[in-house]
Amino acid sequence: MSGEKSAPGGAQGAHDPRRMFAEECRSARELYPSRPLSQSQLAKMARTSKSTISRVETCSGPIPVDLPALLDEVFATDGKFKRLYEEAVAQSFPTLYRRRMSLERSAVVIREWSPTIVPGLFQTPDYARAVFTGGAPRASGEEVSAFVTNRSARRAILDGDSAPDVHVVLCESVIRRCLCPPEVMHRQLAGLLKDGERPTVRIQGWTLRRISSPTGP
């Protein structure tokens, strides 16, 4: 997970975006043009808490979703922290999905068919939590929180200036499958309806019912 500590020279090699994020944050803070900033001063400028800055700089927790953009604003780093954050999120996923994450961030068009669950790009935090805990019942609270944070972070591409054209087709079974409490599913469906109002997003459903053709079954 992106929130876990990693030893220098470990399996992730020299390019560890989570550790680089921490080091860049500390460096930018200590080399701030007018004067070195304390963690408390940076926290005030970035509208967050000193404990959050401390955890980020020591790689002892996940990076809050809104922090990278705030750091880029404070340090005028032209998206550096946002890019490192996106790399850290992608690295937290299994190798199988990292290529997909990379492509997703630079995609112009995304087409997806899902016969089982709501695609990760459109999952609400509660729904994502239910999906993860259902597949990993022994996961710790920290692991669950990191997964949900990372999953939610993927939605940033929908809000960018160059948002991709997204077309999703969901099987009716996605809506009927009981993966979470009814109230969680209700909020998830409401989220899908809201996302479907975006000019770049089209969400359609595929019925399970057999539909006869004009010339007969």
mmCIF file with all atom_site columns, C-alpha atoms in Angstrom:
data_model
loop_
_atom_site.group_PDB
_atom_site.id
_atom_site.type_symbol
_atom_site.label_atom_id
_atom_site.label_alt_id
_atom_site.label_comp_id
_atom_site.label_asym_id
_atom_site.label_entity_id
_atom_site.label_seq_id
_atom_site.pdbx_PDB_ins_code
_atom_site.Cartn_x
_atom_site.Cartn_y
_atom_site.Cartn_z
_atom_site.occupancy
_atom_site.B_iso_or_equiv
_atom_site.pdbx_formal_charge
_atom_site.auth_seq_id
_atom_site.auth_comp_id
_atom_site.auth_asym_id
_atom_site.auth_atom_id
_atom_site.pdbx_PDB_model_num
ATOM 1   C CA . MET A 1 1   ? 0.000   0.000   0.000   1.00 0.00 ? 1   MET A CA 1
ATOM 2   C CA . SER A 1 2   ? 1.127   3.581   -0.616  1.00 0.00 ? 2   SER A CA 1
ATOM 3   C CA . GLY A 1 3   ? 0.821   4.395   3.060   1.00 0.00 ? 3   GLY A CA 1
ATOM 4   C CA . GLU A 1 4   ? 3.240   1.710   4.225   1.00 0.00 ? 4   GLU A CA 1
ATOM 5   C CA . LYS A 1 5   ? 6.876   2.365   5.042   1.00 0.00 ? 5   LYS A CA 1
ATOM 6   C CA . SER A 1 6   ? 9.471   1.010   2.649   1.00 0.00 ? 6   SER A CA 1
ATOM 7   C CA . ALA A 1 7   ? 13.112  0.473   3.425   1.00 0.00 ? 7   ALA A CA 1
ATOM 8   C CA . PRO A 1 8   ? 15.686  2.283   1.288   1.00 0.00 ? 8   PRO A CA 1
ATOM 9   C CA . GLY A 1 9   ? 16.983  0.084   -1.486  1.00 0.00 ? 9   GLY A CA 1
ATOM 10  C CA . GLY A 1 10  ? 14.081  -2.324  -1.042  1.00 0.00 ? 10  GLY A CA 1
ATOM 11  C CA . ALA A 1 11  ? 12.071  -4.200  -3.608  1.00 0.00 ? 11  ALA A CA 1
ATOM 12  C CA . GLN A 1 12  ? 10.662  -1.011  -5.081  1.00 0.00 ? 12  GLN A CA 1
ATOM 13  C CA . GLY A 1 13  ? 14.150  0.088   -6.074  1.00 0.00 ? 13  GLY A CA 1
ATOM 14  C CA . ALA A 1 14  ? 15.470  3.608   -6.391  1.00 0.00 ? 14  ALA A CA 1
ATOM 15  C CA . HIS A 1 15  ? 12.208  5.033   -7.724  1.00 0.00 ? 15  HIS A CA 1
ATOM 16  C CA . ASP A 1 16  ? 9.806   4.907   -4.796  1.00 0.00 ? 16  ASP A CA 1
ATOM 17  C CA . PRO A 1 17  ? 7.242   7.669   -5.459  1.00 0.00 ? 17  PRO A CA 1
ATOM 18  C CA . ARG A 1 18  ? 5.852   7.510   -1.913  1.00 0.00 ? 18  ARG A CA 1
ATOM 19  C CA . ARG A 1 19  ? 9.284   8.102   -0.382  1.00 0.00 ? 19  ARG A CA 1
ATOM 20  C CA . MET A 1 20  ? 10.091  10.709  -3.054  1.00 0.00 ? 20  MET A CA 1
ATOM 21  C CA . PHE A 1 21  ? 6.871   12.541  -2.136  1.00 0.00 ? 21  PHE A CA 1
ATOM 22  C CA . ALA A 1 22  ? 7.987   12.622  1.499   1.00 0.00 ? 22  ALA A CA 1
ATOM 23  C CA . GLU A 1 23  ? 11.492  13.808  0.634   1.00 0.00 ? 23  GLU A CA 1
ATOM 24  C CA . GLU A 1 24  ? 10.260  16.485  -1.770  1.00 0.00 ? 24  GLU A CA 1
ATOM 25  C CA . CYS A 1 25  ? 7.814   17.766  0.831   1.00 0.00 ? 25  CYS A CA 1
ATOM 26  C CA . ARG A 1 26  ? 10.522  17.991  3.498   1.00 0.00 ? 26  ARG A CA 1
ATOM 27  C CA . SER A 1 27  ? 13.007  19.564  1.081   1.00 0.00 ? 27  SER A CA 1
ATOM 28  C CA . ALA A 1 28  ? 10.536  22.158  -0.217  1.00 0.00 ? 28  ALA A CA 1
ATOM 29  C CA . ARG A 1 29  ? 9.581   23.037  3.339   1.00 0.00 ? 29  ARG A CA 1
ATOM 30  C CA . GLU A 1 30  ? 13.175  23.436  4.551   1.00 0.00 ? 30  GLU A CA 1
ATOM 31  C CA . LEU A 1 31  ? 14.245  25.339  1.411   1.00 0.00 ? 31  LEU A CA 1
ATOM 32  C CA . TYR A 1 32  ? 11.215  27.624  1.201   1.00 0.00 ? 32  TYR A CA 1
ATOM 33  C CA . PRO A 1 33  ? 12.406  30.862  -0.480  1.00 0.00 ? 33  PRO A CA 1
ATOM 34  C CA . SER A 1 34  ? 11.644  33.392  2.253   1.00 0.00 ? 34  SER A CA 1
ATOM 35  C CA . ARG A 1 35  ? 12.532  31.182  5.229   1.00 0.00 ? 35  ARG A CA 1
ATOM 36  C CA . PRO A 1 36  ? 12.564  27.528  6.287   1.00 0.00 ? 36  PRO A CA 1
ATOM 37  C CA . LEU A 1 37  ? 9.080   26.416  7.301   1.00 0.00 ? 37  LEU A CA 1
ATOM 38  C CA . SER A 1 38  ? 8.229   24.326  10.319  1.00 0.00 ? 38  SER A CA 1
ATOM 39  C CA . GLN A 1 39  ? 5.717   21.523  9.914   1.00 0.00 ? 39  GLN A CA 1
ATOM 40  C CA . SER A 1 40  ? 3.177   23.652  11.769  1.00 0.00 ? 40  SER A CA 1
ATOM 41  C CA . GLN A 1 41  ? 3.703   26.595  9.416   1.00 0.00 ? 41  GLN A CA 1
ATOM 42  C CA . LEU A 1 42  ? 3.369   24.413  6.335   1.00 0.00 ? 42  LEU A CA 1
ATOM 43  C CA . ALA A 1 43  ? 0.266   22.795  7.782   1.00 0.00 ? 43  ALA A CA 1
ATOM 44  C CA . LYS A 1 44  ? -1.337  26.223  8.218   1.00 0.00 ? 44  LYS A CA 1
ATOM 45  C CA . MET A 1 45  ? -0.457  27.254  4.658   1.00 0.00 ? 45  MET A CA 1
ATOM 46  C CA . ALA A 1 46  ? -1.762  23.968  3.223   1.00 0.00 ? 46  ALA A CA 1
ATOM 47  C CA . ARG A 1 47  ? -4.908  24.059  5.384   1.00 0.00 ? 47  ARG A CA 1
ATOM 48  C CA . THR A 1 48  ? -4.186  20.767  7.094   1.00 0.00 ? 48  THR A CA 1
ATOM 49  C CA . SER A 1 49  ? -2.730  19.580  10.428  1.00 0.00 ? 49  SER A CA 1
ATOM 50  C CA . LYS A 1 50  ? 0.851   19.329  11.680  1.00 0.00 ? 50  LYS A CA 1
ATOM 51  C CA . SER A 1 51  ? 0.292   15.617  12.363  1.00 0.00 ? 51  SER A CA 1
ATOM 52  C CA . THR A 1 52  ? -0.693  15.100  8.714   1.00 0.00 ? 52  THR A CA 1
ATOM 53  C CA . ILE A 1 53  ? 2.508   16.769  7.479   1.00 0.00 ? 53  ILE A CA 1
ATOM 54  C CA . SER A 1 54  ? 4.528   14.704  9.946   1.00 0.00 ? 54  SER A CA 1
ATOM 55  C CA . ARG A 1 55  ? 2.952   11.421  8.789   1.00 0.00 ? 55  ARG A CA 1
ATOM 56  C CA . VAL A 1 56  ? 3.470   12.335  5.137   1.00 0.00 ? 56  VAL A CA 1
ATOM 57  C CA . GLU A 1 57  ? 7.154   13.191  5.667   1.00 0.00 ? 57  GLU A CA 1
ATOM 58  C CA . THR A 1 58  ? 7.825   9.948   7.565   1.00 0.00 ? 58  THR A CA 1
ATOM 59  C CA . CYS A 1 59  ? 5.837   7.711   5.186   1.00 0.00 ? 59  CYS A CA 1
ATOM 60  C CA . SER A 1 60  ? 3.786   6.523   8.133   1.00 0.00 ? 60  SER A CA 1
ATOM 61  C CA . GLY A 1 61  ? 0.351   6.879   6.575   1.00 0.00 ? 61  GLY A CA 1
ATOM 62  C CA . PRO A 1 62  ? -1.527  7.419   3.316   1.00 0.00 ? 62  PRO A CA 1
ATOM 63  C CA . ILE A 1 63  ? -1.331  10.793  1.621   1.00 0.00 ? 63  ILE A CA 1
ATOM 64  C CA . PRO A 1 64  ? -4.634  12.694  1.905   1.00 0.00 ? 64  PRO A CA 1
ATOM 65  C CA . VAL A 1 65  ? -6.298  13.001  -1.498  1.00 0.00 ? 65  VAL A CA 1
ATOM 66  C CA . ASP A 1 66  ? -6.443  16.806  -1.470  1.00 0.00 ? 66  ASP A CA 1
ATOM 67  C CA . LEU A 1 67  ? -2.921  17.435  -0.111  1.00 0.00 ? 67  LEU A CA 1
ATOM 68  C CA . PRO A 1 68  ? -0.844  17.132  -3.338  1.00 0.00 ? 68  PRO A CA 1
ATOM 69  C CA . ALA A 1 69  ? -2.695  19.969  -5.064  1.00 0.00 ? 69  ALA A CA 1
ATOM 70  C CA . LEU A 1 70  ? -2.367  22.136  -1.950  1.00 0.00 ? 70  LEU A CA 1
ATOM 71  C CA . LEU A 1 71  ? 1.393   21.510  -1.754  1.00 0.00 ? 71  LEU A CA 1
ATOM 72  C CA . ASP A 1 72  ? 1.768   22.334  -5.442  1.00 0.00 ? 72  ASP A CA 1
ATOM 73  C CA . GLU A 1 73  ? -0.048  25.591  -4.725  1.00 0.00 ? 73  GLU A CA 1
ATOM 74  C CA . VAL A 1 74  ? 2.084   26.466  -1.678  1.00 0.00 ? 74  VAL A CA 1
ATOM 75  C CA . PHE A 1 75  ? 5.414   25.610  -3.313  1.00 0.00 ? 75  PHE A CA 1
ATOM 76  C CA . ALA A 1 76  ? 4.489   26.584  -6.908  1.00 0.00 ? 76  ALA A CA 1
ATOM 77  C CA . THR A 1 77  ? 5.756   23.209  -8.126  1.00 0.00 ? 77  THR A CA 1
ATOM 78  C CA . ASP A 1 78  ? 3.591   22.944  -11.250 1.00 0.00 ? 78  ASP A CA 1
ATOM 79  C CA . GLY A 1 79  ? 1.969   19.586  -10.468 1.00 0.00 ? 79  GLY A CA 1
ATOM 80  C CA . LYS A 1 80  ? 5.050   17.778  -9.088  1.00 0.00 ? 80  LYS A CA 1
ATOM 81  C CA . PHE A 1 81  ? 3.309   16.559  -5.934  1.00 0.00 ? 81  PHE A CA 1
ATOM 82  C CA . LYS A 1 82  ? 0.203   15.572  -7.861  1.00 0.00 ? 82  LYS A CA 1
ATOM 83  C CA . ARG A 1 83  ? 2.286   13.446  -10.258 1.00 0.00 ? 83  ARG A CA 1
ATOM 84  C CA . LEU A 1 84  ? 4.202   11.757  -7.432  1.00 0.00 ? 84  LEU A CA 1
ATOM 85  C CA . TYR A 1 85  ? 0.946   11.079  -5.629  1.00 0.00 ? 85  TYR A CA 1
ATOM 86  C CA . GLU A 1 86  ? -0.591  9.467   -8.710  1.00 0.00 ? 86  GLU A CA 1
ATOM 87  C CA . GLU A 1 87  ? 2.498   7.273   -9.103  1.00 0.00 ? 87  GLU A CA 1
ATOM 88  C CA . ALA A 1 88  ? 2.336   6.283   -5.431  1.00 0.00 ? 88  ALA A CA 1
ATOM 89  C CA . VAL A 1 89  ? -1.333  5.360   -5.771  1.00 0.00 ? 89  VAL A CA 1
ATOM 90  C CA . ALA A 1 90  ? -0.649  3.277   -8.878  1.00 0.00 ? 90  ALA A CA 1
ATOM 91  C CA . GLN A 1 91  ? 2.216   1.498   -7.131  1.00 0.00 ? 91  GLN A CA 1
ATOM 92  C CA . SER A 1 92  ? -0.063  0.509   -4.266  1.00 0.00 ? 92  SER A CA 1
ATOM 93  C CA . PHE A 1 93  ? -2.042  -1.708  -6.627  1.00 0.00 ? 93  PHE A CA 1
ATOM 94  C CA . PRO A 1 94  ? -0.898  -5.193  -7.714  1.00 0.00 ? 94  PRO A CA 1
ATOM 95  C CA . THR A 1 95  ? 1.465   -5.272  -10.690 1.00 0.00 ? 95  THR A CA 1
ATOM 96  C CA . LEU A 1 96  ? -1.377  -6.564  -12.859 1.00 0.00 ? 96  LEU A CA 1
ATOM 97  C CA . TYR A 1 97  ? -3.217  -3.249  -12.520 1.00 0.00 ? 97  TYR A CA 1
ATOM 98  C CA . ARG A 1 98  ? -0.314  -0.800  -12.608 1.00 0.00 ? 98  ARG A CA 1
ATOM 99  C CA . ARG A 1 99  ? -0.212  -0.686  -16.403 1.00 0.00 ? 99  ARG A CA 1
ATOM 100 C CA . ARG A 1 100 ? -3.918  0.044   -16.417 1.00 0.00 ? 100 ARG A CA 1
ATOM 101 C CA . MET A 1 101 ? -3.479  2.848   -13.884 1.00 0.00 ? 101 MET A CA 1
ATOM 102 C CA . SER A 1 102 ? -0.741  4.404   -15.998 1.00 0.00 ? 102 SER A CA 1
ATOM 103 C CA . LEU A 1 103 ? -2.863  4.255   -19.134 1.00 0.00 ? 103 LEU A CA 1
ATOM 104 C CA . GLU A 1 104 ? -5.910  5.557   -17.288 1.00 0.00 ? 104 GLU A CA 1
ATOM 105 C CA . ARG A 1 105 ? -4.106  8.733   -16.204 1.00 0.00 ? 105 ARG A CA 1
ATOM 106 C CA . SER A 1 106 ? -3.199  9.620   -19.788 1.00 0.00 ? 106 SER A CA 1
ATOM 107 C CA . ALA A 1 107 ? -6.275  8.201   -21.532 1.00 0.00 ? 107 ALA A CA 1
ATOM 108 C CA . VAL A 1 108 ? -8.351  10.244  -23.943 1.00 0.00 ? 108 VAL A CA 1
ATOM 109 C CA . VAL A 1 109 ? -11.097 7.600   -24.181 1.00 0.00 ? 109 VAL A CA 1
ATOM 110 C CA . ILE A 1 110 ? -12.072 4.911   -21.653 1.00 0.00 ? 110 ILE A CA 1
ATOM 111 C CA . ARG A 1 111 ? -14.517 2.125   -22.524 1.00 0.00 ? 111 ARG A CA 1
ATOM 112 C CA . GLU A 1 112 ? -15.505 -0.402  -19.876 1.00 0.00 ? 112 GLU A CA 1
ATOM 113 C CA . TRP A 1 113 ? -17.946 -3.292  -19.515 1.00 0.00 ? 113 TRP A CA 1
ATOM 114 C CA . SER A 1 114 ? -18.605 -4.682  -16.038 1.00 0.00 ? 114 SER A CA 1
ATOM 115 C CA . PRO A 1 115 ? -20.725 -7.786  -15.370 1.00 0.00 ? 115 PRO A CA 1
ATOM 116 C CA . THR A 1 116 ? -19.900 -7.984  -11.641 1.00 0.00 ? 116 THR A CA 1
ATOM 117 C CA . ILE A 1 117 ? -19.239 -4.746  -9.716  1.00 0.00 ? 117 ILE A CA 1
ATOM 118 C CA . VAL A 1 118 ? -19.273 -0.988  -10.190 1.00 0.00 ? 118 VAL A CA 1
ATOM 119 C CA . PRO A 1 119 ? -15.962 -0.051  -11.876 1.00 0.00 ? 119 PRO A CA 1
ATOM 120 C CA . GLY A 1 120 ? -13.359 1.352   -9.487  1.00 0.00 ? 120 GLY A CA 1
ATOM 121 C CA . LEU A 1 121 ? -13.380 4.741   -11.180 1.00 0.00 ? 121 LEU A CA 1
ATOM 122 C CA . PHE A 1 122 ? -16.987 5.263   -10.065 1.00 0.00 ? 122 PHE A CA 1
ATOM 123 C CA . GLN A 1 123 ? -17.023 3.547   -6.677  1.00 0.00 ? 123 GLN A CA 1
ATOM 124 C CA . THR A 1 124 ? -18.082 5.560   -3.634  1.00 0.00 ? 124 THR A CA 1
ATOM 125 C CA . PRO A 1 125 ? -15.833 5.178   -0.554  1.00 0.00 ? 125 PRO A CA 1
ATOM 126 C CA . ASP A 1 126 ? -18.374 3.012   1.306   1.00 0.00 ? 126 ASP A CA 1
ATOM 127 C CA . TYR A 1 127 ? -18.906 0.740   -1.695  1.00 0.00 ? 127 TYR A CA 1
ATOM 128 C CA . ALA A 1 128 ? -15.138 0.424   -2.265  1.00 0.00 ? 128 ALA A CA 1
ATOM 129 C CA . ARG A 1 129 ? -14.712 -0.476  1.418   1.00 0.00 ? 129 ARG A CA 1
ATOM 130 C CA . ALA A 1 130 ? -17.354 -3.199  1.124   1.00 0.00 ? 130 ALA A CA 1
ATOM 131 C CA . VAL A 1 131 ? -15.735 -4.634  -2.006  1.00 0.00 ? 131 VAL A CA 1
ATOM 132 C CA . PHE A 1 132 ? -12.273 -4.694  -0.428  1.00 0.00 ? 132 PHE A CA 1
ATOM 133 C CA . THR A 1 133 ? -13.301 -6.159  2.917   1.00 0.00 ? 133 THR A CA 1
ATOM 134 C CA . GLY A 1 134 ? -15.379 -8.785  1.141   1.00 0.00 ? 134 GLY A CA 1
ATOM 135 C CA . GLY A 1 135 ? -12.329 -9.933  -0.807  1.00 0.00 ? 135 GLY A CA 1
ATOM 136 C CA . ALA A 1 136 ? -9.822  -9.468  2.031   1.00 0.00 ? 136 ALA A CA 1
ATOM 137 C CA . PRO A 1 137 ? -11.663 -10.120 5.319   1.00 0.00 ? 137 PRO A CA 1
ATOM 138 C CA . ARG A 1 138 ? -8.400  -10.252 7.305   1.00 0.00 ? 138 ARG A CA 1
ATOM 139 C CA . ALA A 1 139 ? -7.161  -6.855  6.118   1.00 0.00 ? 139 ALA A CA 1
ATOM 140 C CA . SER A 1 140 ? -6.304  -4.388  8.871   1.00 0.00 ? 140 SER A CA 1
ATOM 141 C CA . GLY A 1 141 ? -8.147  -1.118  9.318   1.00 0.00 ? 141 GLY A CA 1
ATOM 142 C CA . GLU A 1 142 ? -5.106  0.743   7.985   1.00 0.00 ? 142 GLU A CA 1
ATOM 143 C CA . GLU A 1 143 ? -4.996  -1.432  4.868   1.00 0.00 ? 143 GLU A CA 1
ATOM 144 C CA . VAL A 1 144 ? -8.709  -0.903  4.250   1.00 0.00 ? 144 VAL A CA 1
ATOM 145 C CA . SER A 1 145 ? -8.391  2.866   4.698   1.00 0.00 ? 145 SER A CA 1
ATOM 146 C CA . ALA A 1 146 ? -5.382  3.023   2.359   1.00 0.00 ? 146 ALA A CA 1
ATOM 147 C CA . PHE A 1 147 ? -7.244  1.027   -0.299  1.00 0.00 ? 147 PHE A CA 1
ATOM 148 C CA . VAL A 1 148 ? -10.307 3.264   -0.119  1.00 0.00 ? 148 VAL A CA 1
ATOM 149 C CA . THR A 1 149 ? -8.164  6.413   -0.258  1.00 0.00 ? 149 THR A CA 1
ATOM 150 C CA . ASN A 1 150 ? -6.241  5.138   -3.262  1.00 0.00 ? 150 ASN A CA 1
ATOM 151 C CA . ARG A 1 151 ? -9.385  3.971   -5.036  1.00 0.00 ? 151 ARG A CA 1
ATOM 152 C CA . SER A 1 152 ? -11.053 7.353   -4.504  1.00 0.00 ? 152 SER A CA 1
ATOM 153 C CA . ALA A 1 153 ? -7.954  9.148   -5.785  1.00 0.00 ? 153 ALA A CA 1
ATOM 154 C CA . ARG A 1 154 ? -8.461  7.639   -9.232  1.00 0.00 ? 154 ARG A CA 1
ATOM 155 C CA . ARG A 1 155 ? -11.512 9.860   -9.681  1.00 0.00 ? 155 ARG A CA 1
ATOM 156 C CA . ALA A 1 156 ? -9.253  12.891  -10.026 1.00 0.00 ? 156 ALA A CA 1
ATOM 157 C CA . ILE A 1 157 ? -9.008  12.231  -13.759 1.00 0.00 ? 157 ILE A CA 1
ATOM 158 C CA . LEU A 1 158 ? -12.741 12.943  -14.085 1.00 0.00 ? 158 LEU A CA 1
ATOM 159 C CA . ASP A 1 159 ? -12.283 16.450  -12.702 1.00 0.00 ? 159 ASP A CA 1
ATOM 160 C CA . GLY A 1 160 ? -9.216  17.460  -14.695 1.00 0.00 ? 160 GLY A CA 1
ATOM 161 C CA . ASP A 1 161 ? -9.134  20.003  -17.493 1.00 0.00 ? 161 ASP A CA 1
ATOM 162 C CA . SER A 1 162 ? -8.532  17.140  -19.951 1.00 0.00 ? 162 SER A CA 1
ATOM 163 C CA . ALA A 1 163 ? -10.986 14.592  -18.563 1.00 0.00 ? 163 ALA A CA 1
ATOM 164 C CA . PRO A 1 164 ? -11.256 11.471  -20.757 1.00 0.00 ? 164 PRO A CA 1
ATOM 165 C CA . ASP A 1 165 ? -14.408 10.485  -22.596 1.00 0.00 ? 165 ASP A CA 1
ATOM 166 C CA . VAL A 1 166 ? -15.743 7.599   -20.480 1.00 0.00 ? 166 VAL A CA 1
ATOM 167 C CA . HIS A 1 167 ? -18.391 5.090   -21.590 1.00 0.00 ? 167 HIS A CA 1
ATOM 168 C CA . VAL A 1 168 ? -19.388 2.374   -19.127 1.00 0.00 ? 168 VAL A CA 1
ATOM 169 C CA . VAL A 1 169 ? -21.881 -0.443  -19.610 1.00 0.00 ? 169 VAL A CA 1
ATOM 170 C CA . LEU A 1 170 ? -23.061 -2.212  -16.456 1.00 0.00 ? 170 LEU A CA 1
ATOM 171 C CA . CYS A 1 171 ? -24.833 -5.549  -16.373 1.00 0.00 ? 171 CYS A CA 1
ATOM 172 C CA . GLU A 1 172 ? -28.088 -5.489  -14.402 1.00 0.00 ? 172 GLU A CA 1
ATOM 173 C CA . SER A 1 173 ? -26.489 -8.003  -12.030 1.00 0.00 ? 173 SER A CA 1
ATOM 174 C CA . VAL A 1 174 ? -24.133 -5.245  -10.808 1.00 0.00 ? 174 VAL A CA 1
ATOM 175 C CA . ILE A 1 175 ? -27.139 -3.431  -9.357  1.00 0.00 ? 175 ILE A CA 1
ATOM 176 C CA . ARG A 1 176 ? -28.838 -6.549  -7.996  1.00 0.00 ? 176 ARG A CA 1
ATOM 177 C CA . ARG A 1 177 ? -25.746 -8.145  -6.421  1.00 0.00 ? 177 ARG A CA 1
ATOM 178 C CA . CYS A 1 178 ? -25.765 -7.729  -2.623  1.00 0.00 ? 178 CYS A CA 1
ATOM 179 C CA . LEU A 1 179 ? -22.155 -6.754  -1.921  1.00 0.00 ? 179 LEU A CA 1
ATOM 180 C CA . CYS A 1 180 ? -23.005 -4.116  0.676   1.00 0.00 ? 180 CYS A CA 1
ATOM 181 C CA . PRO A 1 181 ? -25.838 -2.875  2.913   1.00 0.00 ? 181 PRO A CA 1
ATOM 182 C CA . PRO A 1 182 ? -28.838 -1.363  1.055   1.00 0.00 ? 182 PRO A CA 1
ATOM 183 C CA . GLU A 1 183 ? -28.054 2.180   2.199   1.00 0.00 ? 183 GLU A CA 1
ATOM 184 C CA . VAL A 1 184 ? -24.494 1.893   0.841   1.00 0.00 ? 184 VAL A CA 1
ATOM 185 C CA . MET A 1 185 ? -25.804 0.635   -2.499  1.00 0.00 ? 185 MET A CA 1
ATOM 186 C CA . HIS A 1 186 ? -28.350 3.447   -2.566  1.00 0.00 ? 186 HIS A CA 1
ATOM 187 C CA . ARG A 1 187 ? -25.567 6.028   -2.218  1.00 0.00 ? 187 ARG A CA 1
ATOM 188 C CA . GLN A 1 188 ? -23.527 4.201   -4.852  1.00 0.00 ? 188 GLN A CA 1
ATOM 189 C CA . LEU A 1 189 ? -26.399 4.295   -7.345  1.00 0.00 ? 189 LEU A CA 1
ATOM 190 C CA . ALA A 1 190 ? -26.978 7.976   -6.557  1.00 0.00 ? 190 ALA A CA 1
ATOM 191 C CA . GLY A 1 191 ? -23.285 8.547   -7.251  1.00 0.00 ? 191 GLY A CA 1
ATOM 192 C CA . LEU A 1 192 ? -23.571 6.804   -10.611 1.00 0.00 ? 192 LEU A CA 1
ATOM 193 C CA . LEU A 1 193 ? -26.511 9.010   -11.559 1.00 0.00 ? 193 LEU A CA 1
ATOM 194 C CA . LYS A 1 194 ? -24.549 12.122  -10.604 1.00 0.00 ? 194 LYS A CA 1
ATOM 195 C CA . ASP A 1 195 ? -21.462 10.968  -12.515 1.00 0.00 ? 195 ASP A CA 1
ATOM 196 C CA . GLY A 1 196 ? -23.670 10.219  -15.510 1.00 0.00 ? 196 GLY A CA 1
ATOM 197 C CA . GLU A 1 197 ? -24.529 13.920  -15.660 1.00 0.00 ? 197 GLU A CA 1
ATOM 198 C CA . ARG A 1 198 ? -20.928 14.796  -16.459 1.00 0.00 ? 198 ARG A CA 1
ATOM 199 C CA . PRO A 1 199 ? -20.552 15.836  -20.117 1.00 0.00 ? 199 PRO A CA 1
ATOM 200 C CA . THR A 1 200 ? -17.649 13.388  -20.548 1.00 0.00 ? 200 THR A CA 1
ATOM 201 C CA . VAL A 1 201 ? -19.316 10.362  -18.913 1.00 0.00 ? 201 VAL A CA 1
ATOM 202 C CA . ARG A 1 202 ? -21.918 7.988   -20.315 1.00 0.00 ? 202 ARG A CA 1
ATOM 203 C CA . ILE A 1 203 ? -23.226 5.136   -18.127 1.00 0.00 ? 203 ILE A CA 1
ATOM 204 C CA . GLN A 1 204 ? -25.601 2.522   -19.525 1.00 0.00 ? 204 GLN A CA 1
ATOM 205 C CA . GLY A 1 205 ? -27.186 -0.676  -18.217 1.00 0.00 ? 205 GLY A CA 1
ATOM 206 C CA . TRP A 1 206 ? -27.549 -4.117  -19.835 1.00 0.00 ? 206 TRP A CA 1
ATOM 207 C CA . THR A 1 207 ? -30.741 -5.926  -18.874 1.00 0.00 ? 207 THR A CA 1
ATOM 208 C CA . LEU A 1 208 ? -30.817 -9.599  -17.882 1.00 0.00 ? 208 LEU A CA 1
ATOM 209 C CA . ARG A 1 209 ? -34.199 -10.031 -19.501 1.00 0.00 ? 209 ARG A CA 1
ATOM 210 C CA . ARG A 1 210 ? -34.447 -11.643 -22.890 1.00 0.00 ? 210 ARG A CA 1
ATOM 211 C CA . ILE A 1 211 ? -35.724 -9.192  -25.473 1.00 0.00 ? 211 ILE A CA 1
ATOM 212 C CA . SER A 1 212 ? -37.385 -10.562 -28.592 1.00 0.00 ? 212 SER A CA 1
ATOM 213 C CA . SER A 1 213 ? -36.322 -9.256  -31.955 1.00 0.00 ? 213 SER A CA 1
ATOM 214 C CA . PRO A 1 214 ? -38.883 -7.710  -34.328 1.00 0.00 ? 214 PRO A CA 1
ATOM 215 C CA . THR A 1 215 ? -38.962 -10.976 -36.313 1.00 0.00 ? 215 THR A CA 1
ATOM 216 C CA . GLY A 1 216 ? -39.540 -13.219 -33.298 1.00 0.00 ? 216 GLY A CA 1
ATOM 217 C CA . PRO A 1 217 ? -37.473 -14.981 -30.622 1.00 0.00 ? 217 PRO A CA 1
#
